[in-house]
Coordinates of C-alpha atoms and ligand atoms in Angstrom, one line a residue:
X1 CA 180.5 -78.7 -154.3
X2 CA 182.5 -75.9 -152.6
X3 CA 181.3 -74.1 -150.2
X4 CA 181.5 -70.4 -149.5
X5 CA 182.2 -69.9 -145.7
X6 CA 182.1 -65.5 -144.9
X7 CA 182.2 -64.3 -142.1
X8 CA 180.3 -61.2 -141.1
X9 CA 179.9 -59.3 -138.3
X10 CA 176.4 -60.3 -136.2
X11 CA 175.2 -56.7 -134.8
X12 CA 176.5 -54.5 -138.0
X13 CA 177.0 -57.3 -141.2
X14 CA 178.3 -56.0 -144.1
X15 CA 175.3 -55.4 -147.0
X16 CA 177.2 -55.9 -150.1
X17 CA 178.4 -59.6 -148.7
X18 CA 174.7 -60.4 -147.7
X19 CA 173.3 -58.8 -151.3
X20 CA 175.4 -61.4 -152.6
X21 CA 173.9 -63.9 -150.9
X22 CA 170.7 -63.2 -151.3
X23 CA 171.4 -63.1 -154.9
X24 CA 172.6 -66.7 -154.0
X25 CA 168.6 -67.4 -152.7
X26 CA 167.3 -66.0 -155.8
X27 CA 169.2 -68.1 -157.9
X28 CA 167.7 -71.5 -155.9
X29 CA 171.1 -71.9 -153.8
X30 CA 171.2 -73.3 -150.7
X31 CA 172.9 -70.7 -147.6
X32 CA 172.8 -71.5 -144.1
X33 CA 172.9 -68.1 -141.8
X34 CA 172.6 -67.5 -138.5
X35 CA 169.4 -66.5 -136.4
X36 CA 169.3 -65.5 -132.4
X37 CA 168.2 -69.3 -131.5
X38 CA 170.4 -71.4 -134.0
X39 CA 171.7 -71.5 -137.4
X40 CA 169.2 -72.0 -140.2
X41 CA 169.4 -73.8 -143.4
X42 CA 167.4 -71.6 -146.1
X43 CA 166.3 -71.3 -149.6
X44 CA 163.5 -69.3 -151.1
X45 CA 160.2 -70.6 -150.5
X46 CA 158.9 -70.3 -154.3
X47 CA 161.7 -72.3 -156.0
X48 CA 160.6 -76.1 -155.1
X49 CA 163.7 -77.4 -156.7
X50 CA 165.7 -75.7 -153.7
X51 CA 163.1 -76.2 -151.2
X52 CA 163.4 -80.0 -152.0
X53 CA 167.5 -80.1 -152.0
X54 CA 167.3 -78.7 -148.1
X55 CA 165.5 -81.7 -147.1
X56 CA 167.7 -84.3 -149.4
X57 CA 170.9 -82.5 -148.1
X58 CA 169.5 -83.2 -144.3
X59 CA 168.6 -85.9 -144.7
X60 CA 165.0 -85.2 -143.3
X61 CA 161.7 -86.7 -144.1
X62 CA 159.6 -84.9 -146.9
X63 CA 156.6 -84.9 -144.4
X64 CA 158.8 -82.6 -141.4
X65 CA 157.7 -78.9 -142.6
X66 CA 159.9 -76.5 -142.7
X67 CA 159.7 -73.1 -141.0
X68 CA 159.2 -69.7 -143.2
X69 CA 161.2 -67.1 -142.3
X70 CA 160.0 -63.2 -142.8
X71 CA 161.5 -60.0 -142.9
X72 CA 157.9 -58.4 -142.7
X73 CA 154.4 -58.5 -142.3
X74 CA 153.5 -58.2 -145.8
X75 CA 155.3 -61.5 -146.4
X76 CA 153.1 -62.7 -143.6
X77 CA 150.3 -62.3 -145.5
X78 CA 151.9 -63.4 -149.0
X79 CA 152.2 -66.7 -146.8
X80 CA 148.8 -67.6 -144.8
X81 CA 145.1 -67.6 -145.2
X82 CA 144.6 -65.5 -142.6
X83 CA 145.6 -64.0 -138.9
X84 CA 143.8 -64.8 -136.0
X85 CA 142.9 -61.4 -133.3
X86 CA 145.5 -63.8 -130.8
X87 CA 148.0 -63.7 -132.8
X88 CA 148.1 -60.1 -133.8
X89 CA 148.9 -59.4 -129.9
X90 CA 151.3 -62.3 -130.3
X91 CA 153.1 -60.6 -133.5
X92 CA 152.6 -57.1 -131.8
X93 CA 154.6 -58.2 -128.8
X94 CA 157.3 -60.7 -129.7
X95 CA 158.4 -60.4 -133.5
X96 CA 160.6 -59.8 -134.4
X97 CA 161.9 -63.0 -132.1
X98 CA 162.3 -66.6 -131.1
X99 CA 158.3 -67.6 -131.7
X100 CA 156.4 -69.3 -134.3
X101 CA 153.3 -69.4 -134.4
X102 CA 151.3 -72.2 -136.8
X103 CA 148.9 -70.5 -139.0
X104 CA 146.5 -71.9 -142.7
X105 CA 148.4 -71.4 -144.7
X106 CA 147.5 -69.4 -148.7
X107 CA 147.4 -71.0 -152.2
X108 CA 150.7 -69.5 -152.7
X109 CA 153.2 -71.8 -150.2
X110 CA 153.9 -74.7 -152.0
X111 CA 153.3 -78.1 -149.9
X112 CA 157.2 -79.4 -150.2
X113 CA 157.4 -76.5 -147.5
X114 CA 154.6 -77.6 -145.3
X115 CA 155.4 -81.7 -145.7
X116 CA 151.7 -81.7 -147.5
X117 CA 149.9 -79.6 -144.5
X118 CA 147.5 -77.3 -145.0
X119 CA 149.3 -75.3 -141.8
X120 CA 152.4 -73.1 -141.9
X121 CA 154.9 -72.3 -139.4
X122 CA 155.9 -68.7 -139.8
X123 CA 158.8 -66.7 -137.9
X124 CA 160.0 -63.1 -138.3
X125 CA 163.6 -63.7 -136.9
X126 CA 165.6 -61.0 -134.6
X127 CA 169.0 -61.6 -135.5
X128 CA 170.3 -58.5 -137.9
X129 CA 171.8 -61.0 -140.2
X130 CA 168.9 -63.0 -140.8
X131 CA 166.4 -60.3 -141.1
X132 CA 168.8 -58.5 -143.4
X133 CA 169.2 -61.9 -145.9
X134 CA 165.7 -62.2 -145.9
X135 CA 164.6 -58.7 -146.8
X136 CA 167.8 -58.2 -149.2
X137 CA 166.5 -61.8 -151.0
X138 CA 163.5 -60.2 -151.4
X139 CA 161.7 -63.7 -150.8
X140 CA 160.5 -65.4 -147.5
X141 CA 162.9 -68.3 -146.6
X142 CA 161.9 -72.0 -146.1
X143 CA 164.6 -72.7 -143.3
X144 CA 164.9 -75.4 -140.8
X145 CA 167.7 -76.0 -138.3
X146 CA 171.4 -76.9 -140.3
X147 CA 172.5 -79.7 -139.0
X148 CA 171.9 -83.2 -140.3
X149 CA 168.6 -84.6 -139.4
X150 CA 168.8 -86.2 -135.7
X151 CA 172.1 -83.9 -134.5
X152 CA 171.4 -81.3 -132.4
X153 CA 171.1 -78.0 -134.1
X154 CA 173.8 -75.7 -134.7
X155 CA 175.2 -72.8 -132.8
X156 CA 177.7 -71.7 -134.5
X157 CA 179.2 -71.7 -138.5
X158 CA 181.8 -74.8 -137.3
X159 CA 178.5 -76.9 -136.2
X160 CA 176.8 -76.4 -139.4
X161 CA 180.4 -77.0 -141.5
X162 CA 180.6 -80.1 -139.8
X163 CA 177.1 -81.4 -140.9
X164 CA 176.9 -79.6 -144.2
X165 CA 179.9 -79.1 -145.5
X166 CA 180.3 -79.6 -149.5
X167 CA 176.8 -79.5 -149.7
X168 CA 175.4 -76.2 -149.9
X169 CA 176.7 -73.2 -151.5
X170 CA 177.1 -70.9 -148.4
X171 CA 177.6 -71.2 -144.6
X172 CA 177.6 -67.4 -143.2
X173 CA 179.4 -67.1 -140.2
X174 CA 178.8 -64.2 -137.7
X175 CA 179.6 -66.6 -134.7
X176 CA 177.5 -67.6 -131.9
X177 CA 174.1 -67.5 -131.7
X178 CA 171.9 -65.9 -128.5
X179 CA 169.7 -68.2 -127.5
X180 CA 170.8 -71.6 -128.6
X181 CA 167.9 -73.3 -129.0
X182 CA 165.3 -73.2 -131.2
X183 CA 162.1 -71.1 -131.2
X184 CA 158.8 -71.8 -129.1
X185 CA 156.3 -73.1 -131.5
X186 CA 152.4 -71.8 -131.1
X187 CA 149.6 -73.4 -132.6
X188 CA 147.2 -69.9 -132.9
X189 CA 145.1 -72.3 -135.0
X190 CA 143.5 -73.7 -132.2
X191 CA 141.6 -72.0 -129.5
X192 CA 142.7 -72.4 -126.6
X193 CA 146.0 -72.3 -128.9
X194 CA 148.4 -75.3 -128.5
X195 CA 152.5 -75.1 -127.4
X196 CA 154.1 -77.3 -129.7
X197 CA 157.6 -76.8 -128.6
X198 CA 158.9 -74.7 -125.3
X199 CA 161.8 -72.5 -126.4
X200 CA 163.2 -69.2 -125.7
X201 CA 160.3 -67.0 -125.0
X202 CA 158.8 -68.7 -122.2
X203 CA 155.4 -69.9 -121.8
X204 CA 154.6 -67.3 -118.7
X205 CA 155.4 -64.9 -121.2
X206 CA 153.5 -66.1 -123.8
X207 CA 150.1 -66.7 -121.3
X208 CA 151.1 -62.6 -119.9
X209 CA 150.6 -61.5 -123.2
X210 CA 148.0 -63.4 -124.4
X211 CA 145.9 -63.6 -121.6
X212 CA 144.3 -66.7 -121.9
X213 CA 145.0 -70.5 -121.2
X214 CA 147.4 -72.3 -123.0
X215 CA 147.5 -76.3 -123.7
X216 CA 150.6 -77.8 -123.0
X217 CA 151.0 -81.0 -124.7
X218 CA 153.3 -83.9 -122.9
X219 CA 155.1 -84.0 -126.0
X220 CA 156.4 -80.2 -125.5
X221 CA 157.7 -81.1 -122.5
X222 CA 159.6 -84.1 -123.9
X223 CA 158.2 -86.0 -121.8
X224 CA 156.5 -88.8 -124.9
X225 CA 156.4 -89.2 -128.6
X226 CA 152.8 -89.5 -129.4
X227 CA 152.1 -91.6 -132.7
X228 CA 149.9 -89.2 -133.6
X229 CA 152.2 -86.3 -133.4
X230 CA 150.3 -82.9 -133.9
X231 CA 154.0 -80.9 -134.4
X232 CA 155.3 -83.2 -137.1
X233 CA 158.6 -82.7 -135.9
X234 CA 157.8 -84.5 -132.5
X235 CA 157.5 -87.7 -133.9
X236 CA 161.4 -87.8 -135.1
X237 CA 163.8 -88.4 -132.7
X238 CA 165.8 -84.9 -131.9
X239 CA 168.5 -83.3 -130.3
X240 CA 170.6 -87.0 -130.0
X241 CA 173.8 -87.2 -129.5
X242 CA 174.8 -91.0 -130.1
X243 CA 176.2 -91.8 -126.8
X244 CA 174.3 -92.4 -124.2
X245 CA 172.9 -89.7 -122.0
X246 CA 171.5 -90.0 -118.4
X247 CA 169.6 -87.1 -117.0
X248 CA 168.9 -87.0 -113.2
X249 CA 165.6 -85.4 -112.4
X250 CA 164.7 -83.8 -109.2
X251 CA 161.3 -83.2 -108.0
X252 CA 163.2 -80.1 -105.7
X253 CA 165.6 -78.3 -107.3
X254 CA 166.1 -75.9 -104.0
X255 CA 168.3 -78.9 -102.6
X256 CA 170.5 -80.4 -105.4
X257 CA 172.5 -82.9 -102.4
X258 CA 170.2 -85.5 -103.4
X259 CA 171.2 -85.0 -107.3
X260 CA 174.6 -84.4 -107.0
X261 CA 174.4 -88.2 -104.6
X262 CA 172.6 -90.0 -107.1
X263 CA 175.0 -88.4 -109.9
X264 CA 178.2 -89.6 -107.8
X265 CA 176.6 -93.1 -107.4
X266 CA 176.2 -93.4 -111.1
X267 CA 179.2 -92.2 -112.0
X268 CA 181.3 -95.0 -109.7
X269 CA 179.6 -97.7 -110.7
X270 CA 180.4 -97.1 -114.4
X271 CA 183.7 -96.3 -113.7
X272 CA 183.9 -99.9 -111.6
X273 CA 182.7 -101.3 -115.0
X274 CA 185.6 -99.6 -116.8
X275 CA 183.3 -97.0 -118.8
X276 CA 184.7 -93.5 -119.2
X277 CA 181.9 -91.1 -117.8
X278 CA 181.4 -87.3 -118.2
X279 CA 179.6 -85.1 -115.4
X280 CA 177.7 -82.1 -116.9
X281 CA 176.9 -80.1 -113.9
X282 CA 176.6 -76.7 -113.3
X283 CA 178.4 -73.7 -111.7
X284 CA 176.8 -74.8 -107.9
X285 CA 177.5 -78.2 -107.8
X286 CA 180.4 -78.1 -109.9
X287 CA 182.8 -78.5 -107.1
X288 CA 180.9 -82.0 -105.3
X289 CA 182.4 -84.2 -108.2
X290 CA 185.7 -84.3 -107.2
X291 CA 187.5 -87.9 -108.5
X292 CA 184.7 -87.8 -111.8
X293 CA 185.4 -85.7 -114.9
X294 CA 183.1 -82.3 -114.8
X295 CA 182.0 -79.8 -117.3
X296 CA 180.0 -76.5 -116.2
X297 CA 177.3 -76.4 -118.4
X298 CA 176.1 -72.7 -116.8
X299 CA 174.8 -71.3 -113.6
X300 CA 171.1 -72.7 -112.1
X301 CA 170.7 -68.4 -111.7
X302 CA 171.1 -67.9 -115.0
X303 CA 169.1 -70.8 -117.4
X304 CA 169.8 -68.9 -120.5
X305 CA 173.3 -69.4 -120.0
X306 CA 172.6 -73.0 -120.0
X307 CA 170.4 -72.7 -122.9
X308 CA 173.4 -71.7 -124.9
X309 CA 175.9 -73.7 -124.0
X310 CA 173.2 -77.1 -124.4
X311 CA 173.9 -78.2 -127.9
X312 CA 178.0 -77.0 -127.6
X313 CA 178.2 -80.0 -125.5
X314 CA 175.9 -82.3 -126.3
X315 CA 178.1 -82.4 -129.3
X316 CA 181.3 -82.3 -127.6
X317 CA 179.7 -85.5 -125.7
X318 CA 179.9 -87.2 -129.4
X319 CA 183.7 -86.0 -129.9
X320 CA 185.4 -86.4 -126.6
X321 CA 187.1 -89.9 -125.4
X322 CA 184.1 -90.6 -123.1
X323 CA 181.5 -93.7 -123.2
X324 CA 178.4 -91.9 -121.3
X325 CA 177.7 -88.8 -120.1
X326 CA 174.9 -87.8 -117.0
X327 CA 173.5 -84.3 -117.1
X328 CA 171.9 -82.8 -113.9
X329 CA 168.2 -81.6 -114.4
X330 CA 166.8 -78.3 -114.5
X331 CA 163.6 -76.4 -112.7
X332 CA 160.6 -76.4 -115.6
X333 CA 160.1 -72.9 -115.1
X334 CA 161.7 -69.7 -118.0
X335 CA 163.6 -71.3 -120.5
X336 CA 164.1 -74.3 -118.3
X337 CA 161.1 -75.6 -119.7
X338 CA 163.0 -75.5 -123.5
X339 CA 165.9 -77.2 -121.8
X340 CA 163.6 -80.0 -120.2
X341 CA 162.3 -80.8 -123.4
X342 CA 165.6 -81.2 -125.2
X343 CA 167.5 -82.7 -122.3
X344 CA 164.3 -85.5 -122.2
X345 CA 164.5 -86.0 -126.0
X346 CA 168.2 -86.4 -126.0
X347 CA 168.1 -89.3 -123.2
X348 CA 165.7 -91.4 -124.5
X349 CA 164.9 -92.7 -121.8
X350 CA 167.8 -93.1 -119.7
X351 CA 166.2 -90.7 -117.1
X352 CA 166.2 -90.8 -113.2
X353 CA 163.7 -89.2 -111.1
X354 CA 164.8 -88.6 -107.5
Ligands
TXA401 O1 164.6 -71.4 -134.1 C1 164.1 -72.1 -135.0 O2 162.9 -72.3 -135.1 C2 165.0 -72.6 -136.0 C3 165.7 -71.4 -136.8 C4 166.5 -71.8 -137.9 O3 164.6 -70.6 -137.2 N1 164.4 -73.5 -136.9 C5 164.0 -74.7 -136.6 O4 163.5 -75.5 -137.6 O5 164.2 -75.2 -135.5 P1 163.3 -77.0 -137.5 O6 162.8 -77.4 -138.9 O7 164.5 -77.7 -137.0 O8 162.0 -77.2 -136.6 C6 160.8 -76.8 -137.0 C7 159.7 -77.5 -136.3 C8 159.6 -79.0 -136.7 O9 159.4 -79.7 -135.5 C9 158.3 -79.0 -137.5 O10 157.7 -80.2 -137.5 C10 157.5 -77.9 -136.9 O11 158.4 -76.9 -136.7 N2 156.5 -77.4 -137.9 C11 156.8 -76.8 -139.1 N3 155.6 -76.5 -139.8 C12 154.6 -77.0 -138.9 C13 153.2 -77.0 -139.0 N4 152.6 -76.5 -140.1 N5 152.5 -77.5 -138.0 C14 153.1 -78.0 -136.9 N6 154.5 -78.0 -136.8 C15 155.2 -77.5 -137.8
MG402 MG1 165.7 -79.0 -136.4

């Protein structure tokens, strides 16, 4: 198949392309468009025959749900049984935005888009693109990450051509995304209601508005797989690249000399062994390196700018001429908490505590 690649500006995108690709949706094609966390495969929730092709094309497991994406709250009520008084505050204070939030789902989702759950994940995304397609499609969008299943998610149109290429009608580029990576999950099901994955609206924000406790799985903080995986999705490995990746823990973050020692250890004895090794550090201890090949992954003042740059180079780790690459660690606290979790996921685990 050939695939459509148009490009379109983020902020102000032009209508007419997007009506035409909504009238792509409509028709049961496959597009993948950009949100503010990471690019999005999507087809329209009602046509099962599309629904199923975004799974086949990934590669993913028919019993991983997928995420629906809505321009408004009418769809959100098209979509789930009902909406609990949390969530409302929840909805009020963050959507449009990077949260989804787990509700029952109604009669009318079919169960290809909830992997046979009885639960749907539902998002009302921020990126003008996105909301745009959606409303224009006139549809809410069944839409997980577009990469290949076990890749780290896209971030921008040459991430997704990569994976996906030939095999979907559209890829609709409009460049980098914000956030880079994907949205905090919310189980508003259950009271106290559950984190199910940390992402770019941090958990302090969530408990501020909220007000009340929140259970934080070990599983959202990457930390195990449990068998019994109450997100689906954490019982797959994620976020890989297939090299391996050592990340260096701290249990104080307000002195990174020990880090930055253990990193420099590492990095010489693989280097005795005749392995080609990649630092990832960041802006402040970019500098201690010196003799061992360093990327800046972002400033320690500044996690979002980490966030962004994550899944750039845990692909680049994949492409460039190295044999293993050891990431620093980062303070669980903001976003850092989303980065934990993927940085833990991606290692396996080929982690140091110090
Ligand atoms: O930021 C994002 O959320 C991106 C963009 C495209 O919106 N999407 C995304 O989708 O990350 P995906 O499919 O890569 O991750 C969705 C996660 C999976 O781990 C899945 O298991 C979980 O959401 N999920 C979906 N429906 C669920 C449900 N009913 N109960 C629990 N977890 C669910
Ligand atoms: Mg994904």
């Amino acid at each position: 198949m050939d695939t459509e690649i148009l490009k379109v500006d983020p902020i102000n995108p032009d209508i007419k392309l997007l009506s035409y690709c909504a009238q792509v949706i409509r028709n049961g094609g496959l597009i993948a468009f950009p949100t503010e966390t990471v690019y999005g495969l999507g087809a329209c929730i009602y046509i099962e025959k599309a629904v199923k092709r975004i799974y086949l094309v990934k590669n993913r497991p028919m019993d991983n749900p997928l995420i629906i994406h809505i321009a408004n709250l009418n769809q959100l009520y098209e979509v789930v049984r009902e909406v609990p008084r949390l969530a409302l505050k929840l909805i009020e204070n963050a959507w449009p935005g990077p949260l989804t939030l787990i509700f029952k789902k109604s009669d009318k989702v079919p169960y290809i888009v909830t992997g046979g759950l009885e639960t749907v994940a539902v998002r009302m995304p921020a990126h003008p693109v996105a909301l745009k397609l959606i409303e224009l499609s006139d549809c809410p969008i069944a839409a997980p990450s577009a990469n290949l299943a076990g890749k780290p998610s896209p971030t921008n149109a040459r991430h997704v051509i990569n994976d996906l290429y030939d095999k979907i009608e559209v890829i609709i580029d409009a460049g980098d995304t914000f956030f880079g990576v994907e949205s905090t999950i919310l189980n508003v099901t259950e009271d106290p209601p559950v984190l199910l994955r940390p992402g770019p609206l941090p958990l302090e924000k969530l408990k501020e508005i909220i007000g009340t406790e929140i259970i934080v799985p070990d599983f959202a903080r990457g930390l195990y797989d449990s068998k019994i995986a109450l997100s689906p999705g954490t019982k797959y490995r994620h976020y890989a690249p297939s090299k391996p990746l050592i990340l260096v823990e701290s249990r104080n973050y307000k002195d990174l000399k020990p880090i930055v020692f253990k990193i420099r250890e590492l990095c010489n004895e693989f280097k005795s062994k005749g392995k080609k090794v990649m630092i990832i550090a960041t802006r402040e201890t970019y500098s201690m390196y010196e003799g061992c090949k360093t990327i800046i992954i972002g400033s320690r003042n500044n996690l979002y700018e980490v966030a962004r740059n994550l899944y750039k180079i845990l692909r680049m780790v994949d492409e460039l001429d190295i044999d293993i690459a050891i990431i620093e660690g980062f303070e669980e606290k903001g976003i850092g908490l989303a980065i934990m979790n993927r940085l833990r996921k991606a290692s396996g685990s080929k982690i140091t505590l110090i």
